[in-house]
Coordinates of C-alpha atoms in Angstrom, one line a residue:
D243 CA 24.2 77.6 40.7
V244 CA 26.8 77.1 43.6
N245 CA 27.2 74.4 46.0
F246 CA 29.1 74.7 49.1
C247 CA 29.5 73.1 52.6
S248 CA 27.8 74.6 55.9
G249 CA 30.0 77.2 57.2
D250 CA 32.4 77.6 54.1
T251 CA 32.9 81.0 52.5
I252 CA 32.9 81.3 48.6
G253 CA 32.3 84.1 46.0
I254 CA 29.2 84.7 44.0
G255 CA 28.7 87.2 41.4
S256 CA 31.1 88.9 38.8
T257 CA 33.4 91.6 38.1
A258 CA 32.1 95.2 38.8
I259 CA 31.3 97.4 35.5
V260 CA 32.1 101.0 35.9
G261 CA 29.2 103.0 36.3
Y262 CA 27.0 100.0 37.5
T263 CA 25.2 100.0 41.3
Y264 CA 24.5 96.6 42.4
S265 CA 22.0 95.1 45.0
W266 CA 21.4 91.6 46.3
T267 CA 18.4 90.2 47.6
P268 CA 18.3 88.9 50.4
G269 CA 21.3 90.0 51.9
T270 CA 21.5 87.0 54.2
G271 CA 24.7 85.6 54.6
L272 CA 26.6 88.1 52.1
S273 CA 29.7 90.1 53.0
D274 CA 28.2 93.2 51.3
S275 CA 24.7 93.2 49.1
T276 CA 25.9 96.3 47.4
L277 CA 29.3 94.8 46.0
P278 CA 28.9 92.7 42.3
D279 CA 30.9 90.1 43.9
P280 CA 30.2 89.5 47.4
T281 CA 31.4 86.3 49.4
I282 CA 28.7 84.2 50.9
T283 CA 28.7 82.2 54.2
L284 CA 25.9 80.1 55.4
T285 CA 25.2 77.2 57.9
N286 CA 23.3 74.6 57.5
F287 CA 22.4 72.6 60.8
G288 CA 19.9 70.3 59.2
L289 CA 20.4 66.8 57.5
V290 CA 19.9 67.8 53.8
P291 CA 21.0 70.3 51.7
D292 CA 19.3 73.8 52.0
T293 CA 18.6 75.9 48.9
F294 CA 18.4 79.7 48.5
T295 CA 17.8 81.9 45.2
Y296 CA 19.5 85.2 45.4
I297 CA 18.8 87.8 43.1
V298 CA 21.4 90.9 41.7
T299 CA 20.2 93.8 40.2
A300 CA 22.6 96.0 38.2
T301 CA 21.5 99.6 37.3
D302 CA 23.5 101.7 35.1
T303 CA 23.5 105.1 36.5
A304 CA 23.1 106.7 33.0
P305 CA 20.6 106.2 31.4
A306 CA 19.3 104.4 34.8
C307 CA 18.4 100.9 33.0
V308 CA 18.1 97.9 35.4
E309 CA 18.8 94.4 34.8
S310 CA 18.4 91.2 37.2
D311 CA 20.0 87.8 37.4
T312 CA 19.3 84.9 39.8
I313 CA 21.8 82.3 41.3
R314 CA 20.7 79.4 43.1
V315 CA 22.9 78.7 46.3
I316 CA 22.9 75.1 47.6
V317 CA 24.4 74.7 51.2
S318 CA 24.8 71.2 52.2
P319 CA 25.5 70.0 56.0
Y320 CA 28.7 69.0 57.1
P321 CA 28.6 65.3 58.7
I322 CA 28.9 64.7 62.2
P323 CA 32.1 62.5 62.3
N324 CA 32.2 59.8 65.3
A325 CA 35.1 57.7 65.7
G326 CA 33.8 56.3 68.9
P327 CA 35.5 55.9 72.1
D328 CA 39.2 55.4 72.6
L329 CA 39.7 51.5 73.0
A330 CA 42.2 49.6 74.7
F331 CA 42.6 45.7 74.6
C332 CA 45.2 42.8 74.8
S333 CA 47.1 41.7 72.0
G334 CA 45.1 39.3 69.4
L335 CA 42.0 40.3 70.7
S336 CA 39.4 42.4 68.8
D337 CA 36.9 45.2 69.5
T338 CA 34.6 47.5 67.7
L339 CA 35.6 50.8 66.5
G340 CA 33.6 53.8 65.5
A341 CA 29.9 54.3 66.0
P342 CA 26.6 53.1 64.4
L343 CA 26.1 53.9 60.6
T344 CA 24.3 57.3 59.8
A345 CA 22.2 56.8 56.7
G346 CA 23.6 58.6 53.8
Y347 CA 27.2 58.8 55.1
T348 CA 30.2 57.2 53.6
Y349 CA 33.1 56.4 55.7
L350 CA 36.9 55.7 55.2
W351 CA 39.1 54.7 58.0
S352 CA 43.2 55.3 57.9
P353 CA 45.0 53.4 58.7
V354 CA 43.4 50.2 57.6
T355 CA 45.7 47.8 59.7
G356 CA 43.6 45.5 61.5
L357 CA 40.5 46.6 60.3
S358 CA 37.6 44.0 59.1
D359 CA 36.5 46.6 56.3
S360 CA 37.8 50.3 56.0
S361 CA 34.5 51.3 54.5
L362 CA 32.2 50.7 57.6
S363 CA 31.2 53.0 60.2
D364 CA 31.9 50.4 63.0
P365 CA 34.8 47.9 61.6
I366 CA 36.0 45.3 63.9
I367 CA 39.7 46.0 64.7
T368 CA 42.1 43.1 65.6
L369 CA 45.8 43.7 66.2
T370 CA 48.6 42.0 67.7
N371 CA 51.4 43.5 69.8
A372 CA 54.7 41.6 69.7
D373 CA 56.4 44.1 71.8
T374 CA 57.0 44.4 75.6
I375 CA 55.2 48.0 75.8
T376 CA 51.9 49.0 75.0
D377 CA 51.2 50.1 71.4
S378 CA 49.3 53.4 71.0
L379 CA 47.8 53.8 67.3
N380 CA 45.5 56.8 66.2
Y381 CA 42.5 55.6 63.9
I382 CA 41.0 58.4 61.6
V383 CA 37.5 58.4 60.4
E384 CA 36.9 60.6 57.3
T385 CA 33.0 60.9 57.1
S386 CA 31.4 62.3 54.2
V387 CA 27.9 63.4 53.1
F388 CA 26.6 65.7 50.2
G389 CA 30.3 66.3 49.2
C390 CA 31.3 67.6 52.4
T391 CA 33.8 65.7 54.8
G392 CA 34.6 65.6 58.5
Y393 CA 37.2 63.9 60.4
D394 CA 37.6 62.2 64.1
T395 CA 40.3 60.3 66.1
A396 CA 40.2 57.4 67.9
E397 CA 43.2 56.3 69.9
V398 CA 43.8 52.4 70.3
L399 CA 46.1 50.9 72.8
V400 CA 47.1 47.5 72.3
Y401 CA 48.5 45.9 75.5
A402 CA 51.4 43.4 75.1
S403 CA 50.9 39.7 75.9
P404 CA 52.7 38.8 79.0
I405 CA 55.8 36.7 78.8
V406 CA 55.2 33.5 80.9
D407 CA 58.0 31.0 81.4
A408 CA 57.2 28.3 83.9
G409 CA 60.8 26.8 83.3
P410 CA 62.2 23.6 82.4
D411 CA 60.3 20.4 83.1

């Protein structure tokens, strides 16, 4: 069996043996169904892994003996990562980063600075800006499902607190 992520390309089969001809069925997604070791690319737009069975038949040209073998190909969907909209807030305040949880997905945010929990789909972010200029940070969410991983980024702007001085009493 082989497992791979939707849209990826992997090799299946084995090295050619001189005097043999090869035939794969079905030929869907194969680079060449007459090679002993074609590459395969399949796409899964669903929410769960798709499973396919491929059969390779090898024929010896003399004395025309035939053998077959099967391989199960499992194609997992890529997650749809969602870092949510870009955010902007004042120093010391909080906002929600990301998007609602998608069942089965795991999440990991980077950097973890200011996050309530870097493994949530939608952590609370609280940042302080001690500068006089706006801070700009990029937060990346790594989203995984069935061993496949995708990434998305949200920009977070943290405005500096205004400097206020009423003067001496």
